[in-house]
mmCIF file of C-alpha atoms and ligand atoms in Angstrom:
data_model
loop_
_atom_site.group_PDB
_atom_site.id
_atom_site.type_symbol
_atom_site.label_atom_id
_atom_site.label_comp_id
_atom_site.label_asym_id
_atom_site.label_seq_id
_atom_site.Cartn_x
_atom_site.Cartn_y
_atom_site.Cartn_z
ATOM 1 C CA MET B 462 108.717 64.707 98.990
ATOM 2 C CA PRO B 463 108.021 64.919 95.225
ATOM 3 C CA ARG B 464 106.225 68.028 94.018
ATOM 4 C CA VAL B 465 102.747 67.276 92.738
ATOM 5 C CA LEU B 466 99.886 69.084 91.045
ATOM 6 C CA ASP B 467 96.393 67.948 92.027
ATOM 7 C CA CYS B 468 93.727 68.303 89.365
ATOM 8 C CA GLY B 469 90.596 66.487 90.484
ATOM 9 C CA ARG B 470 91.163 62.767 89.968
ATOM 10 C CA HIS B 471 94.482 63.433 88.209
ATOM 11 C CA ARG B 472 97.635 63.869 90.269
ATOM 12 C CA PHE B 473 100.707 64.966 88.314
ATOM 13 C CA ASP B 474 104.280 64.348 89.377
ATOM 14 C CA LEU B 475 106.175 67.573 88.655
ATOM 15 C CA SER B 476 109.614 65.994 88.596
ATOM 16 C CA ARG B 477 109.367 66.285 84.797
ATOM 17 C CA PRO B 478 107.863 69.160 82.811
ATOM 18 C CA LEU B 479 104.230 68.699 81.774
ATOM 19 C CA VAL B 480 102.851 69.486 78.345
ATOM 20 C CA MET B 481 99.423 71.049 77.907
ATOM 21 C CA GLY B 482 98.018 70.733 74.383
ATOM 22 C CA ILE B 483 95.874 73.584 73.066
ATOM 23 C CA LEU B 484 92.415 72.847 71.670
ATOM 24 C CA ASN B 485 90.769 76.060 70.502
ATOM 25 C CA VAL B 486 87.119 75.404 69.661
ATOM 26 C CA THR B 487 86.649 78.985 68.495
ATOM 27 C CA PRO B 488 86.150 80.424 65.034
ATOM 28 C CA ASP B 489 88.847 83.094 65.526
ATOM 29 C CA SER B 490 91.894 82.063 67.571
ATOM 30 C CA PHE B 491 95.135 83.587 66.367
ATOM 31 C CA SER B 492 96.950 80.591 64.939
ATOM 32 C CA ASP B 493 94.315 77.877 64.432
ATOM 33 C CA GLY B 494 91.050 79.834 64.386
ATOM 34 C CA GLY B 495 88.135 77.772 63.065
ATOM 35 C CA ARG B 496 90.026 74.501 62.535
ATOM 36 C CA TYR B 497 88.450 72.716 65.491
ATOM 37 C CA VAL B 498 84.956 74.194 65.637
ATOM 38 C CA ASP B 499 83.676 70.928 64.186
ATOM 39 C CA ARG B 500 83.102 68.508 67.106
ATOM 40 C CA ALA B 501 84.510 65.359 65.488
ATOM 41 C CA ARG B 502 87.604 67.190 64.318
ATOM 42 C CA ALA B 503 88.144 68.732 67.744
ATOM 43 C CA LEU B 504 87.869 65.359 69.466
ATOM 44 C CA ASP B 505 90.261 63.731 66.987
ATOM 45 C CA HIS B 506 92.767 66.507 67.488
ATOM 46 C CA ALA B 507 92.555 66.208 71.296
ATOM 47 C CA ARG B 508 92.986 62.433 71.169
ATOM 48 C CA GLY B 509 95.937 62.861 68.832
ATOM 49 C CA MET B 510 97.594 65.305 71.227
ATOM 50 C CA ALA B 511 97.052 62.891 74.125
ATOM 51 C CA ALA B 512 98.554 60.042 72.092
ATOM 52 C CA ASP B 513 101.520 62.299 71.320
ATOM 53 C CA GLY B 514 102.166 62.780 75.024
ATOM 54 C CA ALA B 515 100.074 65.747 76.180
ATOM 55 C CA ASP B 516 99.454 65.535 79.913
ATOM 56 C CA LEU B 517 96.508 67.945 79.774
ATOM 57 C CA ILE B 518 94.260 69.198 76.974
ATOM 58 C CA ASP B 519 93.257 72.856 77.310
ATOM 59 C CA VAL B 520 89.831 73.409 75.724
ATOM 60 C CA GLY B 521 89.001 77.040 74.977
ATOM 61 C CA GLY B 522 85.694 78.407 73.701
ATOM 62 C CA GLU B 523 86.588 82.092 73.848
ATOM 63 C CA SER B 524 89.367 83.571 71.773
ATOM 64 C CA THR B 525 91.765 85.597 73.937
ATOM 65 C CA ARG B 526 93.968 86.807 71.083
ATOM 66 C CA PRO B 527 94.657 90.559 71.114
ATOM 67 C CA GLY B 528 91.616 92.479 69.858
ATOM 68 C CA ALA B 529 89.244 89.502 70.228
ATOM 69 C CA ALA B 530 85.558 90.247 70.833
ATOM 70 C CA PRO B 531 83.891 88.716 73.920
ATOM 71 C CA VAL B 532 81.739 85.606 73.469
ATOM 72 C CA THR B 533 78.378 84.987 75.186
ATOM 73 C CA GLU B 534 78.099 82.512 78.042
ATOM 74 C CA GLU B 535 75.636 80.461 76.010
ATOM 75 C CA ASP B 536 78.024 80.145 73.054
ATOM 76 C CA GLU B 537 80.958 79.292 75.270
ATOM 77 C CA LEU B 538 78.984 76.607 77.098
ATOM 78 C CA ALA B 539 77.873 75.102 73.795
ATOM 79 C CA ARG B 540 81.464 75.013 72.568
ATOM 80 C CA VAL B 541 83.227 73.477 75.581
ATOM 81 C CA VAL B 542 80.959 71.412 77.846
ATOM 82 C CA ASP B 543 80.158 68.458 75.597
ATOM 83 C CA ILE B 544 83.761 68.178 74.393
ATOM 84 C CA THR B 545 84.998 68.283 77.986
ATOM 85 C CA ALA B 546 82.547 65.557 79.037
ATOM 86 C CA THR B 547 83.559 63.307 76.126
ATOM 87 C CA LEU B 548 87.315 63.674 76.630
ATOM 88 C CA ALA B 549 87.125 63.452 80.426
ATOM 89 C CA GLY B 550 84.951 60.332 80.015
ATOM 90 C CA GLU B 551 87.816 58.779 78.036
ATOM 91 C CA GLY B 552 90.178 59.427 80.974
ATOM 92 C CA LEU B 553 91.926 62.512 79.576
ATOM 93 C CA ALA B 554 92.850 65.372 81.909
ATOM 94 C CA VAL B 555 90.899 68.298 80.491
ATOM 95 C CA SER B 556 91.637 71.891 81.360
ATOM 96 C CA VAL B 557 89.024 74.462 80.420
ATOM 97 C CA ASP B 558 90.195 77.920 79.466
ATOM 98 C CA THR B 559 87.467 80.291 80.647
ATOM 99 C CA ARG B 560 86.886 83.495 82.613
ATOM 100 C CA LYS B 561 83.204 82.808 83.310
ATOM 101 C CA PRO B 562 82.068 81.217 86.609
ATOM 102 C CA ALA B 563 79.014 79.605 84.971
ATOM 103 C CA VAL B 564 81.255 77.941 82.378
ATOM 104 C CA MET B 565 83.651 76.868 85.157
ATOM 105 C CA ARG B 566 80.815 75.226 87.084
ATOM 106 C CA SER B 567 79.466 73.365 84.046
ATOM 107 C CA ALA B 568 82.942 72.321 82.929
ATOM 108 C CA ILE B 569 83.743 70.966 86.397
ATOM 109 C CA ALA B 570 80.431 69.084 86.455
ATOM 110 C CA ALA B 571 81.344 67.638 83.034
ATOM 111 C CA GLY B 572 84.643 66.309 84.420
ATOM 112 C CA ALA B 573 87.196 69.087 83.842
ATOM 113 C CA ALA B 574 90.412 68.543 85.787
ATOM 114 C CA MET B 575 91.618 72.141 85.655
ATOM 115 C CA ILE B 576 90.315 75.655 85.104
ATOM 116 C CA ASN B 577 92.745 77.853 83.187
ATOM 117 C CA ASP B 578 91.670 81.450 83.723
ATOM 118 C CA VAL B 579 93.470 84.275 81.929
ATOM 119 C CA ALA B 580 91.765 86.595 84.445
ATOM 120 C CA ALA B 581 93.123 84.638 87.449
ATOM 121 C CA LEU B 582 89.672 83.915 88.974
ATOM 122 C CA THR B 583 88.875 87.609 89.485
ATOM 123 C CA ALA B 584 85.245 87.396 88.260
ATOM 124 C CA PRO B 585 82.715 87.345 91.123
ATOM 125 C CA GLY B 586 81.967 83.699 91.920
ATOM 126 C CA ALA B 587 85.022 82.284 90.127
ATOM 127 C CA LEU B 588 86.945 81.348 93.292
ATOM 128 C CA ALA B 589 83.898 79.631 94.788
ATOM 129 C CA ALA B 590 83.223 77.764 91.536
ATOM 130 C CA CYS B 591 86.773 76.371 91.546
ATOM 131 C CA ALA B 592 86.973 75.679 95.262
ATOM 132 C CA GLN B 593 84.432 72.912 94.709
ATOM 133 C CA GLY B 594 85.354 69.788 92.832
ATOM 134 C CA GLY B 595 89.068 69.692 93.653
ATOM 135 C CA VAL B 596 90.136 70.981 90.252
ATOM 136 C CA GLY B 597 93.518 72.501 89.533
ATOM 137 C CA VAL B 598 93.563 76.207 88.730
ATOM 138 C CA CYS B 599 95.896 78.152 86.498
ATOM 139 C CA LEU B 600 96.049 81.822 87.477
ATOM 140 C CA MET B 601 97.328 83.959 84.617
ATOM 141 C CA HIS B 602 98.397 87.595 84.650
ATOM 142 C CA MET B 603 96.803 89.872 82.058
ATOM 143 C CA ARG B 604 96.980 93.648 81.865
ATOM 144 C CA GLY B 605 93.541 94.914 80.743
ATOM 145 C CA ASP B 606 91.405 92.615 78.610
ATOM 146 C CA PRO B 607 91.901 90.901 75.261
ATOM 147 C CA ALA B 608 90.091 93.669 73.351
ATOM 148 C CA SER B 609 92.543 96.384 74.441
ATOM 149 C CA MET B 610 95.504 94.765 76.179
ATOM 150 C CA GLN B 611 98.109 95.397 73.472
ATOM 151 C CA GLN B 612 97.445 99.145 73.318
ATOM 152 C CA ALA B 613 100.751 100.476 74.697
ATOM 153 C CA PRO B 614 101.031 98.405 77.897
ATOM 154 C CA THR B 615 103.343 100.047 80.466
ATOM 155 C CA TYR B 616 104.841 98.877 83.742
ATOM 156 C CA THR B 617 107.317 100.369 86.197
ATOM 157 C CA ASP B 618 108.642 96.900 87.059
ATOM 158 C CA VAL B 619 106.987 94.232 84.950
ATOM 159 C CA VAL B 620 108.531 91.288 86.808
ATOM 160 C CA GLY B 621 107.652 92.610 90.278
ATOM 161 C CA GLU B 622 104.135 93.681 89.272
ATOM 162 C CA VAL B 623 103.314 90.339 87.634
ATOM 163 C CA ARG B 624 104.758 88.360 90.565
ATOM 164 C CA ASP B 625 102.921 90.453 93.194
ATOM 165 C CA PHE B 626 99.630 90.116 91.319
ATOM 166 C CA LEU B 627 99.969 86.341 90.936
ATOM 167 C CA LEU B 628 100.942 85.806 94.578
ATOM 168 C CA ALA B 629 97.986 87.918 95.699
ATOM 169 C CA ARG B 630 95.678 85.779 93.547
ATOM 170 C CA ALA B 631 97.241 82.578 94.933
ATOM 171 C CA GLY B 632 96.537 83.980 98.410
ATOM 172 C CA ALA B 633 92.905 84.579 97.429
ATOM 173 C CA CYS B 634 92.683 80.955 96.255
ATOM 174 C CA LEU B 635 94.095 79.620 99.524
ATOM 175 C CA ALA B 636 91.624 81.771 101.465
ATOM 176 C CA ALA B 637 88.784 80.379 99.343
ATOM 177 C CA GLY B 638 89.804 76.807 100.217
ATOM 178 C CA ILE B 639 91.805 75.888 97.099
ATOM 179 C CA ALA B 640 94.784 73.824 98.289
ATOM 180 C CA ARG B 641 98.302 74.895 97.419
ATOM 181 C CA GLU B 642 98.881 71.686 95.401
ATOM 182 C CA ARG B 643 96.062 72.749 93.065
ATOM 183 C CA ILE B 644 97.499 76.148 92.117
ATOM 184 C CA VAL B 645 99.584 77.044 89.043
ATOM 185 C CA LEU B 646 100.873 80.535 88.222
ATOM 186 C CA ASP B 647 101.368 81.914 84.714
ATOM 187 C CA PRO B 648 102.967 85.268 83.790
ATOM 188 C CA GLY B 649 100.713 85.543 80.736
ATOM 189 C CA PHE B 650 103.156 86.064 77.878
ATOM 190 C CA GLY B 651 101.600 88.381 75.294
ATOM 191 C CA PHE B 652 98.709 89.486 77.503
ATOM 192 C CA GLY B 653 99.224 93.240 77.814
ATOM 193 C CA LYS B 654 102.982 92.982 77.304
ATOM 194 C CA THR B 655 105.449 94.163 74.703
ATOM 195 C CA LEU B 656 108.219 91.955 73.332
ATOM 196 C CA ALA B 657 110.621 93.544 75.845
ATOM 197 C CA HIS B 658 108.230 92.769 78.723
ATOM 198 C CA ASN B 659 107.850 89.162 77.568
ATOM 199 C CA LEU B 660 111.610 88.680 77.368
ATOM 200 C CA GLN B 661 112.117 90.225 80.805
ATOM 201 C CA LEU B 662 109.484 87.904 82.244
ATOM 202 C CA LEU B 663 111.000 84.867 80.568
ATOM 203 C CA ARG B 664 114.464 85.702 81.892
ATOM 204 C CA ALA B 665 112.992 86.205 85.378
ATOM 205 C CA LEU B 666 110.991 82.957 85.402
ATOM 206 C CA PRO B 667 113.270 81.490 88.120
ATOM 207 C CA GLU B 668 112.130 84.327 90.445
ATOM 208 C CA LEU B 669 108.491 83.429 89.901
ATOM 209 C CA ALA B 670 109.198 79.695 90.264
ATOM 210 C CA ALA B 671 110.994 80.432 93.558
ATOM 211 C CA ALA B 672 107.633 81.402 95.091
ATOM 212 C CA GLY B 673 106.923 77.665 95.327
ATOM 213 C CA TYR B 674 103.982 77.279 92.938
ATOM 214 C CA PRO B 675 104.342 75.448 89.622
ATOM 215 C CA VAL B 676 104.693 77.910 86.760
ATOM 216 C CA MET B 677 103.053 77.550 83.366
ATOM 217 C CA ALA B 678 104.523 79.190 80.267
ATOM 218 C CA GLY B 679 102.504 79.809 77.115
ATOM 219 C CA LEU B 680 104.678 81.087 74.299
ATOM 220 C CA SER B 681 103.625 78.744 71.500
ATOM 221 C CA ARG B 682 103.365 80.541 68.124
ATOM 222 C CA LYS B 683 102.871 83.896 69.888
ATOM 223 C CA SER B 684 103.463 87.209 68.173
ATOM 224 C CA SER B 685 106.628 87.916 70.196
ATOM 225 C CA LEU B 686 108.167 84.935 68.408
ATOM 226 C CA GLY B 687 106.974 86.415 65.112
ATOM 227 C CA GLN B 688 108.572 89.746 66.039
ATOM 228 C CA ILE B 689 111.902 88.032 66.706
ATOM 229 C CA THR B 690 111.900 85.710 63.685
ATOM 230 C CA GLY B 691 109.775 87.577 61.146
ATOM 231 C CA ARG B 692 107.671 84.426 60.670
ATOM 232 C CA ALA B 693 103.881 84.066 60.395
ATOM 233 C CA ALA B 694 102.059 82.075 63.122
ATOM 234 C CA ALA B 695 102.030 78.841 61.087
ATOM 235 C CA GLU B 696 105.818 79.049 60.625
ATOM 236 C CA ARG B 697 106.752 79.460 64.284
ATOM 237 C CA LEU B 698 107.405 75.840 65.317
ATOM 238 C CA PRO B 699 111.206 76.155 65.730
ATOM 239 C CA ALA B 700 110.766 79.414 67.623
ATOM 240 C CA SER B 701 108.086 77.827 69.820
ATOM 241 C CA LEU B 702 110.335 74.871 70.658
ATOM 242 C CA ALA B 703 113.209 77.195 71.555
ATOM 243 C CA ALA B 704 110.896 79.239 73.771
ATOM 244 C CA ALA B 705 109.438 76.161 75.499
ATOM 245 C CA LEU B 706 112.907 74.810 76.269
ATOM 246 C CA ALA B 707 114.088 78.206 77.516
ATOM 247 C CA ALA B 708 111.049 78.387 79.815
ATOM 248 C CA VAL B 709 111.555 74.877 81.204
ATOM 249 C CA ALA B 710 115.277 75.542 81.712
ATOM 250 C CA ARG B 711 114.225 78.540 83.826
ATOM 251 C CA GLY B 712 111.843 76.561 85.990
ATOM 252 C CA ALA B 713 108.534 76.299 84.110
ATOM 253 C CA ALA B 714 106.680 73.160 85.231
ATOM 254 C CA ILE B 715 104.115 73.188 82.387
ATOM 255 C CA VAL B 716 104.290 74.425 78.813
ATOM 256 C CA ARG B 717 101.090 75.235 76.934
ATOM 257 C CA VAL B 718 101.642 74.378 73.268
ATOM 258 C CA HIS B 719 100.024 73.765 69.885
ATOM 259 C CA ASP B 720 102.677 71.313 68.644
ATOM 260 C CA VAL B 721 102.599 68.542 71.229
ATOM 261 C CA ARG B 722 104.586 65.793 69.492
ATOM 262 C CA GLU B 723 107.487 68.081 68.652
ATOM 263 C CA THR B 724 107.519 69.654 72.121
ATOM 264 C CA VAL B 725 107.438 66.278 73.883
ATOM 265 C CA ASP B 726 110.433 65.126 71.811
ATOM 266 C CA ALA B 727 112.344 68.351 72.464
ATOM 267 C CA LEU B 728 111.710 68.028 76.198
ATOM 268 C CA LYS B 729 112.816 64.374 76.206
ATOM 269 C CA VAL B 730 116.149 65.362 74.673
ATOM 270 C CA TRP B 731 116.532 68.327 77.044
ATOM 271 C CA ARG B 732 115.804 66.112 80.020
ATOM 272 C CA ALA B 733 118.192 63.354 78.926
ATOM 273 C CA ILE B 734 120.933 65.993 78.756
ATOM 274 C CA GLU B 735 120.079 67.841 81.955
ATOM 275 C CA HIS B 736 119.033 64.858 84.066
ATOM 276 C CA PRO B 737 121.134 61.862 82.968
ATOM 277 C CA ASP B 738 119.968 60.004 86.091
ATOM 278 C CA VAL B 739 116.484 59.676 84.581
ATOM 279 C CA LEU B 740 117.546 58.616 81.074
ATOM 280 C CA PRO B 741 115.251 55.670 80.225
ATOM 281 C CA ASP B 742 117.435 52.536 80.151
ATOM 282 C CA ALA B 743 115.037 51.011 77.628
ATOM 283 C CA LEU B 744 116.546 53.190 74.890
ATOM 284 C CA PRO B 745 117.751 50.955 72.048
ATOM 285 C CA ASP B 746 121.529 51.107 71.460
ATOM 286 C CA ALA B 747 121.170 51.627 67.764
ATOM 287 C CA LEU B 748 118.256 53.001 65.850
ATOM 288 C CA PRO B 749 117.831 52.658 62.081
ATOM 289 C CA GLY B 750 119.653 55.513 60.410
ATOM 290 C CA ALA B 751 121.363 56.589 63.637
HETATM 291 C C1 LIG W 1200 94.247 80.831 76.924
HETATM 292 N N1 LIG W 1200 95.649 81.197 76.829
HETATM 293 C C2 LIG W 1200 96.278 81.773 75.766
HETATM 294 N N2 LIG W 1200 97.564 81.991 76.063
HETATM 295 C C3 LIG W 1200 97.754 81.541 77.324
HETATM 296 C C4 LIG W 1200 98.859 81.502 78.187
HETATM 297 O O1 LIG W 1200 100.036 81.995 77.839
HETATM 298 N N3 LIG W 1200 98.701 80.973 79.402
HETATM 299 C C5 LIG W 1200 97.486 80.497 79.799
HETATM 300 N N4 LIG W 1200 97.393 79.986 81.041
HETATM 301 N N5 LIG W 1200 96.398 80.516 79.028
HETATM 302 C C6 LIG W 1200 96.538 81.039 77.809
#
């Protein structure tokens, strides 16, 4: 029985890793803040990511970078709902990155396929909002909130604490009527975690994946990669590709990335090596310059 992820009218086969492209429609996200506030530009970028092979487009109207200020419900609605409706109307699978139940409800009504909540549906009303409509849900672990989460986060056992939290939230989803095939877990790299915590979590991804839910990994351009390489956010593509491949090799089913085309190519090569049985036989024998 193939593993699947149900997201409204989209059903994903998880026998290959999925790629979620990031569309931040915020003035202040950490690596692309302000670039896609303009509607036409945002839509073009989303369509480009889909053409490059993104399986889902994650639209976010609230910056969750460390130190970010909260955004009002009204502003968030204005940023995400129309874009979601347009992209979903074109057949794209749109995920909406929000912590607010009112935004979840409007996004689902506009055609969102998934709700990606960095607060794991803990806000009152969030579980009920997502139970309706058959959407997929991504439950992410975060210690604290974006404004303060990087102020000396401590854990006794980061892997165990993150896993226990996520499984408890998955249990809350099941109890609220959200089917197992709709649930994704995410350890929340960089959300109230030091570099050492992030590396421990990445190494332990197989333990989280063993719980039976698809796991999402979001490491693209994150500051941990800057700490390792010494590079600014815009210069972290090679580091992001290495991190995405390391996550998939450890069982991640979905990678959330800025650089879709490059990640899709990297995953194709990884998969051809690791799963020779699924190498497309349509590959030409010789390519120009090969
Ligand atoms: C919104 N957002 C930023 N980083 C993220 C991550 O790592 N995972 C998920 N699910 N969402 C994220």
